[in-house]
Amino acid sequence: MQALLIEQSDGAYKTVLSEVSPQQLPPGNVTVDVNWSSINYKDALAITGKGKIIRHFPMVPGIDFAGTVHHSEDPRFHVGQQVLLTGFGVGETHWGGLAEQARVNGDWLVALPEGLSERQAMILGTAGFTAMLCVMALEDGGVTPDKGDVLVTGASGGVGSTAVALLSALGYQVTAVSGRESNGDYLRQLGAAQVLPRSEFAAEGRPLEKQRWAGAIDTVGGNVLANILAQVHYSGTVAACGLAGGFTLPTTVMPFILRNVRLQGVDSVQTPAARRTEAWKRLVKTIPASFYQHATTEISLQEAPDVARRLLNNEVTGRTLVKISKA
C-alpha cells in the first residue's frame, strides 16, 4: 500500500511517499481502508519537521481519517462499516491517516454519523471537530447569540473557518480576525459580519481594555489571546484551542477577577466518547451545505508535503482534503 512515511536517520529528517506492507502496520484491533484524510496544522509541523510532533520513527502522519472497516476484532465495528477517527495520538505516536490503510484501537473510532459522507467528514476533520468543541465551550459558558459579538481568530485556517460558519449558522454575530486581508470576501461568505486584521491584536496591550466581545474562539495564543481577554465582556468566555502565534500568555489576573471572564481550554485529542459523539452529531446538523464548497481544496497524497510547507507559511486558506483511495 502507499503511505506517506516520515523517517529520521543520522539527523536527517525526510518525508517520502513509500510502498509499505500492511504487515508493518502497528498493533490494533480494527483495520480501516482509508479513503480520505486532511492536512491540519499539526500534520504540517510533523511532515516538515518544524515541530516536535513525531515521537518515534518511522511514522505515518495524519491525525485524522475516514474510511471503511477492512478487518475488525472489535464487536462494535463490522467489515464494510464507515468510520472516522480524530486524535488519540494517531499520526504522532501511532501510524496515521496519510496511508491507504490504518490499524487502530476501536476505542478511537467513531461510526460515521448519519447524513455525513466520508469526504465531508474529512472536510470537517479534526479542525471542524475542534471548532464544534469550542462552540460548545462558549455555550457552556453562557455565551448566547443575544449576548453580543463573538470573535474568531485565525479565521482563515481550518478551525477558524469552521468556527465562523458554525457560529453564523447558530445566529451569532461573528467578527473574524485574519492575518491576510485578501481573505475578507471568503470569510464574509462563511458568515462573518466583520473582518479585522490580526495586527489590531498582535501588539502588547493593557490588562483591561474596552469591553467588545461576548466571547471568542482563539486559535493563535500569545499577545492575541491576551488582548482578547482584556476586551471580553463581563462574564464572557474565551475558548482557546491553538498556539500558532505562541504558547506564552502575557496577561494578568485582572480580566478573570474584575470581569469574571472564563478562559476555557479546548482539547480535541482525548475528548471523551460521549462528548465526541455529541460534537459530530451537532456538526452534521449545524454546518451549512455551502461550507463544503467554499472552504475546501482537494489534493492527492503525493501533494501533501508541499501543502504542509505552504500551510506553515500562511499560504493555505480553509481546509485541505487529501484523497487517499484510488477509486
Coordinates of C-alpha atoms in Angstrom, one line a residue:
M1 CA 0.0 0.0 0.0
Q2 CA 1.1 3.6 -0.4
A3 CA 1.9 5.7 2.6
L4 CA 3.5 9.0 3.4
L5 CA 6.4 7.9 5.6
I6 CA 8.5 10.1 7.9
E7 CA 12.0 8.8 8.6
Q8 CA 14.9 10.1 10.5
S9 CA 18.4 8.8 10.1
D10 CA 21.7 10.3 11.2
G11 CA 20.0 13.5 12.0
A12 CA 18.4 13.8 8.5
Y13 CA 14.6 14.2 8.6
K14 CA 12.7 13.2 5.4
T15 CA 9.1 12.6 4.3
V16 CA 8.6 10.3 1.3
L17 CA 5.8 8.6 -0.5
S18 CA 6.6 4.9 0.0
E19 CA 5.3 1.4 -0.7
V20 CA 4.6 -0.2 2.7
S21 CA 3.4 -3.7 3.6
P22 CA 0.2 -3.8 5.6
Q23 CA 2.1 -6.2 7.9
Q24 CA 4.1 -3.2 9.0
L25 CA 1.0 -1.5 10.4
P26 CA 1.2 -1.1 14.2
P27 CA -1.0 -3.1 16.6
G28 CA -4.7 -2.5 16.8
N29 CA -8.0 -4.4 16.7
V30 CA -9.5 -2.6 13.7
T31 CA -8.0 -2.2 10.3
V32 CA -9.5 0.6 8.1
D33 CA -9.2 1.1 4.3
V34 CA -8.6 4.9 4.4
N35 CA -10.4 6.9 1.7
W36 CA -9.9 10.5 2.9
S37 CA -7.7 12.4 5.2
S38 CA -6.7 16.0 5.6
I39 CA -3.8 18.4 6.4
N40 CA -4.0 20.0 9.8
Y41 CA -1.6 22.4 11.4
K42 CA -0.2 19.6 13.5
D43 CA 0.2 17.5 10.4
A44 CA 2.2 20.3 8.7
L45 CA 4.5 20.5 11.7
A46 CA 5.1 16.7 11.5
I47 CA 5.6 16.5 7.8
T48 CA 8.1 19.4 7.6
G49 CA 9.8 18.5 10.9
K50 CA 9.3 22.1 12.2
G51 CA 7.6 20.9 15.3
K52 CA 8.5 18.0 17.7
I53 CA 5.3 16.1 16.8
I54 CA 6.7 12.7 15.9
R55 CA 7.8 10.7 18.9
H56 CA 9.4 7.7 17.1
F57 CA 10.4 6.7 13.6
P58 CA 9.4 5.7 11.0
M59 CA 5.9 7.3 11.3
V60 CA 2.9 7.8 9.0
P61 CA 1.5 11.2 9.7
G62 CA -2.2 12.2 9.5
I63 CA -4.1 12.9 12.7
D64 CA -7.5 12.1 11.2
F65 CA -9.0 9.9 8.5
A66 CA -12.3 8.4 7.2
G67 CA -12.8 5.1 5.5
T68 CA -14.4 1.6 5.7
V69 CA -13.6 -1.2 8.1
H70 CA -11.4 -3.8 6.4
H71 CA -11.0 -6.2 9.4
S72 CA -12.3 -5.9 12.9
E73 CA -11.8 -7.8 16.2
D74 CA -14.0 -5.2 18.0
P75 CA -17.7 -6.2 18.2
R76 CA -18.7 -2.5 17.8
F77 CA -17.4 -2.4 14.2
H78 CA -18.0 -4.7 11.3
V79 CA -16.4 -5.1 7.9
G80 CA -17.6 -2.5 5.4
Q81 CA -18.7 -0.1 8.1
Q82 CA -17.9 3.6 7.5
V83 CA -15.9 5.2 10.3
L84 CA -13.8 8.2 11.1
L85 CA -11.0 9.0 13.5
T86 CA -9.6 12.2 15.0
G87 CA -6.9 12.5 17.8
F88 CA -5.7 9.9 20.3
G89 CA -2.1 10.4 19.2
V90 CA -2.7 8.9 15.7
G91 CA -0.1 10.5 13.3
E92 CA 2.1 11.3 16.3
T93 CA 2.8 8.1 18.3
H94 CA 0.7 5.7 16.2
W95 CA 0.7 5.4 12.4
G96 CA -1.9 7.8 11.0
G97 CA -4.3 8.5 8.1
L98 CA -2.0 9.5 5.3
A99 CA -1.8 6.0 4.0
E100 CA -4.1 3.6 2.2
Q101 CA -4.7 1.6 5.4
A102 CA -4.6 2.2 9.1
R103 CA -4.7 -0.2 12.0
V104 CA -6.0 1.3 15.3
N105 CA -7.7 0.7 18.6
G106 CA -11.5 0.5 18.2
D107 CA -11.9 2.9 21.2
W108 CA -10.5 5.7 18.9
L109 CA -13.1 5.2 16.2
V110 CA -16.5 6.9 15.7
A111 CA -19.1 5.4 13.4
L112 CA -19.7 7.8 10.5
P113 CA -22.7 9.9 11.6
E114 CA -25.9 9.6 9.6
G115 CA -26.1 12.3 6.9
L116 CA -22.4 12.7 6.5
S117 CA -20.2 11.3 3.8
E118 CA -16.6 10.2 4.3
R119 CA -15.5 13.1 2.1
Q120 CA -17.5 15.6 4.1
A121 CA -16.2 14.1 7.4
M122 CA -12.6 14.9 6.4
I123 CA -13.5 18.4 5.0
L124 CA -14.5 18.9 8.6
G125 CA -11.9 16.6 10.2
T126 CA -10.0 17.5 13.3
A127 CA -10.4 21.2 12.6
G128 CA -14.2 21.0 12.3
F129 CA -14.4 18.8 15.4
T130 CA -12.3 21.2 17.4
A131 CA -14.3 24.2 16.2
M132 CA -17.5 22.5 17.4
L133 CA -16.0 21.7 20.7
C134 CA -15.1 25.5 21.0
V135 CA -18.7 26.5 20.2
M136 CA -19.9 24.1 22.8
A137 CA -17.5 25.6 25.3
L138 CA -18.9 29.1 24.6
E139 CA -22.4 27.7 25.2
D140 CA -21.3 26.0 28.4
G141 CA -20.0 29.5 29.5
G142 CA -23.4 31.1 28.8
V143 CA -22.4 32.9 25.6
T144 CA -25.6 33.0 23.6
P145 CA -26.3 35.0 20.4
D146 CA -28.2 37.7 22.3
K147 CA -25.1 38.5 24.5
G148 CA -23.2 40.3 21.7
D149 CA -20.5 39.9 19.1
V150 CA -18.2 36.8 19.1
L151 CA -14.6 37.0 17.9
V152 CA -12.8 34.2 16.0
T153 CA -9.0 34.5 15.5
G154 CA -7.0 32.6 12.9
A155 CA -10.3 32.7 10.9
S156 CA -8.7 31.8 7.5
G157 CA -7.5 28.5 8.9
G158 CA -9.3 25.2 9.3
V159 CA -10.6 25.6 12.8
G160 CA -11.3 29.3 12.3
S161 CA -13.1 28.9 9.1
T162 CA -15.4 26.2 10.5
A163 CA -16.0 28.2 13.7
V164 CA -17.1 31.2 11.7
A165 CA -19.5 29.1 9.7
L166 CA -20.9 27.3 12.7
L167 CA -21.4 30.4 14.8
S168 CA -23.1 32.3 12.0
A169 CA -25.4 29.3 11.4
L170 CA -26.3 29.4 15.1
G171 CA -27.3 33.0 14.9
Y172 CA -24.2 34.7 16.4
Q173 CA -22.8 38.0 15.1
V174 CA -19.3 37.0 14.2
T175 CA -16.2 39.1 13.8
A176 CA -13.3 37.3 12.1
V177 CA -9.6 38.1 12.6
S178 CA -7.2 37.1 9.9
G179 CA -3.6 37.9 9.0
R180 CA -4.5 38.0 5.3
E181 CA -6.6 40.9 4.0
S182 CA -7.2 39.1 0.8
N183 CA -9.5 36.6 2.6
G184 CA -12.1 39.2 3.6
D185 CA -14.6 38.1 0.9
Y186 CA -14.0 34.4 1.8
L187 CA -14.7 35.0 5.5
R188 CA -17.9 37.0 4.7
Q189 CA -19.1 34.2 2.5
L190 CA -18.7 31.9 5.5
G191 CA -20.8 34.3 7.6
A192 CA -18.5 36.8 9.2
A193 CA -20.2 40.2 9.7
Q194 CA -16.9 41.9 10.1
V195 CA -13.3 41.1 9.3
L196 CA -10.4 42.7 11.3
P197 CA -6.6 42.4 10.7
R198 CA -4.6 40.4 13.1
S199 CA -2.3 43.4 13.6
E200 CA -5.0 45.0 15.8
F201 CA -4.4 42.3 18.4
A202 CA -0.7 41.5 17.9
A203 CA 1.0 44.2 20.0
E204 CA 1.3 44.1 23.7
G205 CA -1.8 45.5 25.3
R206 CA -3.1 46.7 28.6
P207 CA -4.5 44.4 31.3
L208 CA -8.0 45.7 30.7
E209 CA -9.5 47.4 27.6
K210 CA -12.9 48.5 26.4
Q211 CA -15.4 45.5 26.6
R212 CA -16.1 44.5 23.0
W213 CA -16.8 40.7 22.8
A214 CA -19.3 38.5 24.4
G215 CA -17.0 35.6 23.7
A216 CA -14.2 34.4 21.5
I217 CA -12.6 31.4 19.9
D218 CA -8.9 31.7 19.7
T219 CA -6.5 29.6 17.7
V220 CA -3.5 31.8 18.0
G221 CA -2.4 32.3 21.6
G222 CA 0.3 34.8 22.7
N223 CA -0.4 38.5 22.6
V224 CA -3.6 37.9 20.5
L225 CA -5.2 35.9 23.3
A226 CA -4.0 38.3 26.0
N227 CA -5.6 41.2 24.1
I228 CA -8.9 39.3 23.6
L229 CA -9.1 38.5 27.3
A230 CA -8.7 42.3 28.1
Q231 CA -11.6 43.1 25.7
V232 CA -14.2 40.4 26.7
H233 CA -17.5 41.4 28.3
Y234 CA -18.2 40.8 32.0
S235 CA -18.9 37.0 32.4
G236 CA -17.7 36.3 28.9
T237 CA -15.9 33.1 27.8
V238 CA -12.9 32.6 25.6
A239 CA -12.3 29.1 24.2
A240 CA -8.6 28.6 23.4
C241 CA -7.6 25.7 21.2
G242 CA -4.4 26.8 19.4
L243 CA -0.9 28.3 19.7
A244 CA 0.0 29.2 16.2
G245 CA 1.2 32.6 17.5
G246 CA 3.0 31.3 20.5
F247 CA 2.4 29.3 23.7
T248 CA 3.0 32.1 26.2
L249 CA 0.2 34.2 27.7
P250 CA 1.4 37.7 28.7
T251 CA -1.7 38.7 30.7
T252 CA -2.7 39.4 34.3
V253 CA -5.4 38.0 36.6
M254 CA -7.5 41.3 36.1
P255 CA -9.9 40.0 33.4
F256 CA -10.6 37.0 35.5
I257 CA -11.2 38.6 38.9
L258 CA -12.6 42.0 37.8
R259 CA -14.7 40.9 34.9
N260 CA -15.4 37.3 35.8
V261 CA -14.0 36.2 32.4
R262 CA -13.6 32.5 31.8
L263 CA -10.7 31.1 29.8
Q264 CA -11.7 27.6 28.7
G265 CA -9.0 25.4 27.1
V266 CA -10.3 23.0 24.4
D267 CA -8.5 19.7 23.7
S268 CA -9.7 17.6 20.8
V269 CA -7.2 14.7 21.2
Q270 CA -8.5 12.9 24.3
T271 CA -12.2 14.1 24.2
P272 CA -14.4 11.5 25.9
A273 CA -16.5 9.3 23.7
A274 CA -19.9 10.8 24.7
R275 CA -18.9 14.4 24.0
R276 CA -17.1 13.3 20.8
T277 CA -20.3 11.7 19.5
E278 CA -22.4 14.8 20.5
A279 CA -20.0 17.2 18.7
W280 CA -20.1 15.2 15.5
K281 CA -23.9 15.0 15.5
R282 CA -24.1 18.7 16.1
L283 CA -21.6 19.4 13.3
V284 CA -23.8 17.4 10.8
K285 CA -26.9 19.3 12.0
T286 CA -25.4 22.8 12.0
I287 CA -22.7 23.2 9.3
P288 CA -24.2 24.9 6.2
A289 CA -24.0 22.8 3.0
S290 CA -22.2 25.6 1.3
F291 CA -19.3 25.2 3.6
Y292 CA -18.2 22.1 1.9
Q293 CA -17.7 24.0 -1.4
H294 CA -16.3 27.4 0.0
A295 CA -13.8 26.0 2.4
T296 CA -12.2 23.1 0.7
T297 CA -9.2 22.3 -1.5
E298 CA -8.7 18.7 -2.6
I299 CA -5.2 17.3 -3.1
S300 CA -3.6 13.9 -3.7
L301 CA -1.4 12.1 -1.1
Q302 CA 1.7 13.0 -3.3
E303 CA 0.9 16.7 -2.9
A304 CA 0.7 16.6 0.9
P305 CA 4.4 17.6 1.7
D306 CA 4.2 20.7 -0.5
V307 CA 0.8 21.8 1.0
A308 CA 2.2 21.2 4.5
R309 CA 5.0 23.7 3.8
R310 CA 2.6 26.2 2.4
L311 CA 0.3 25.9 5.4
L312 CA 3.1 26.8 7.7
N313 CA 3.9 29.8 5.5
N314 CA 0.3 31.0 5.9
E315 CA -0.4 30.4 2.3
V316 CA -3.4 28.0 2.7
T317 CA -7.0 29.0 3.3
G318 CA -9.7 26.8 4.8
R319 CA -9.4 23.0 4.8
T320 CA -7.2 20.8 2.7
L321 CA -8.7 17.5 1.9
V322 CA -6.5 14.6 0.9
K323 CA -7.9 11.9 -1.4
I324 CA -6.3 8.6 -0.4
S325 CA -8.2 5.9 -2.2
K326 CA -7.5 5.4 -5.9
A327 CA -11.2 4.6 -6.6

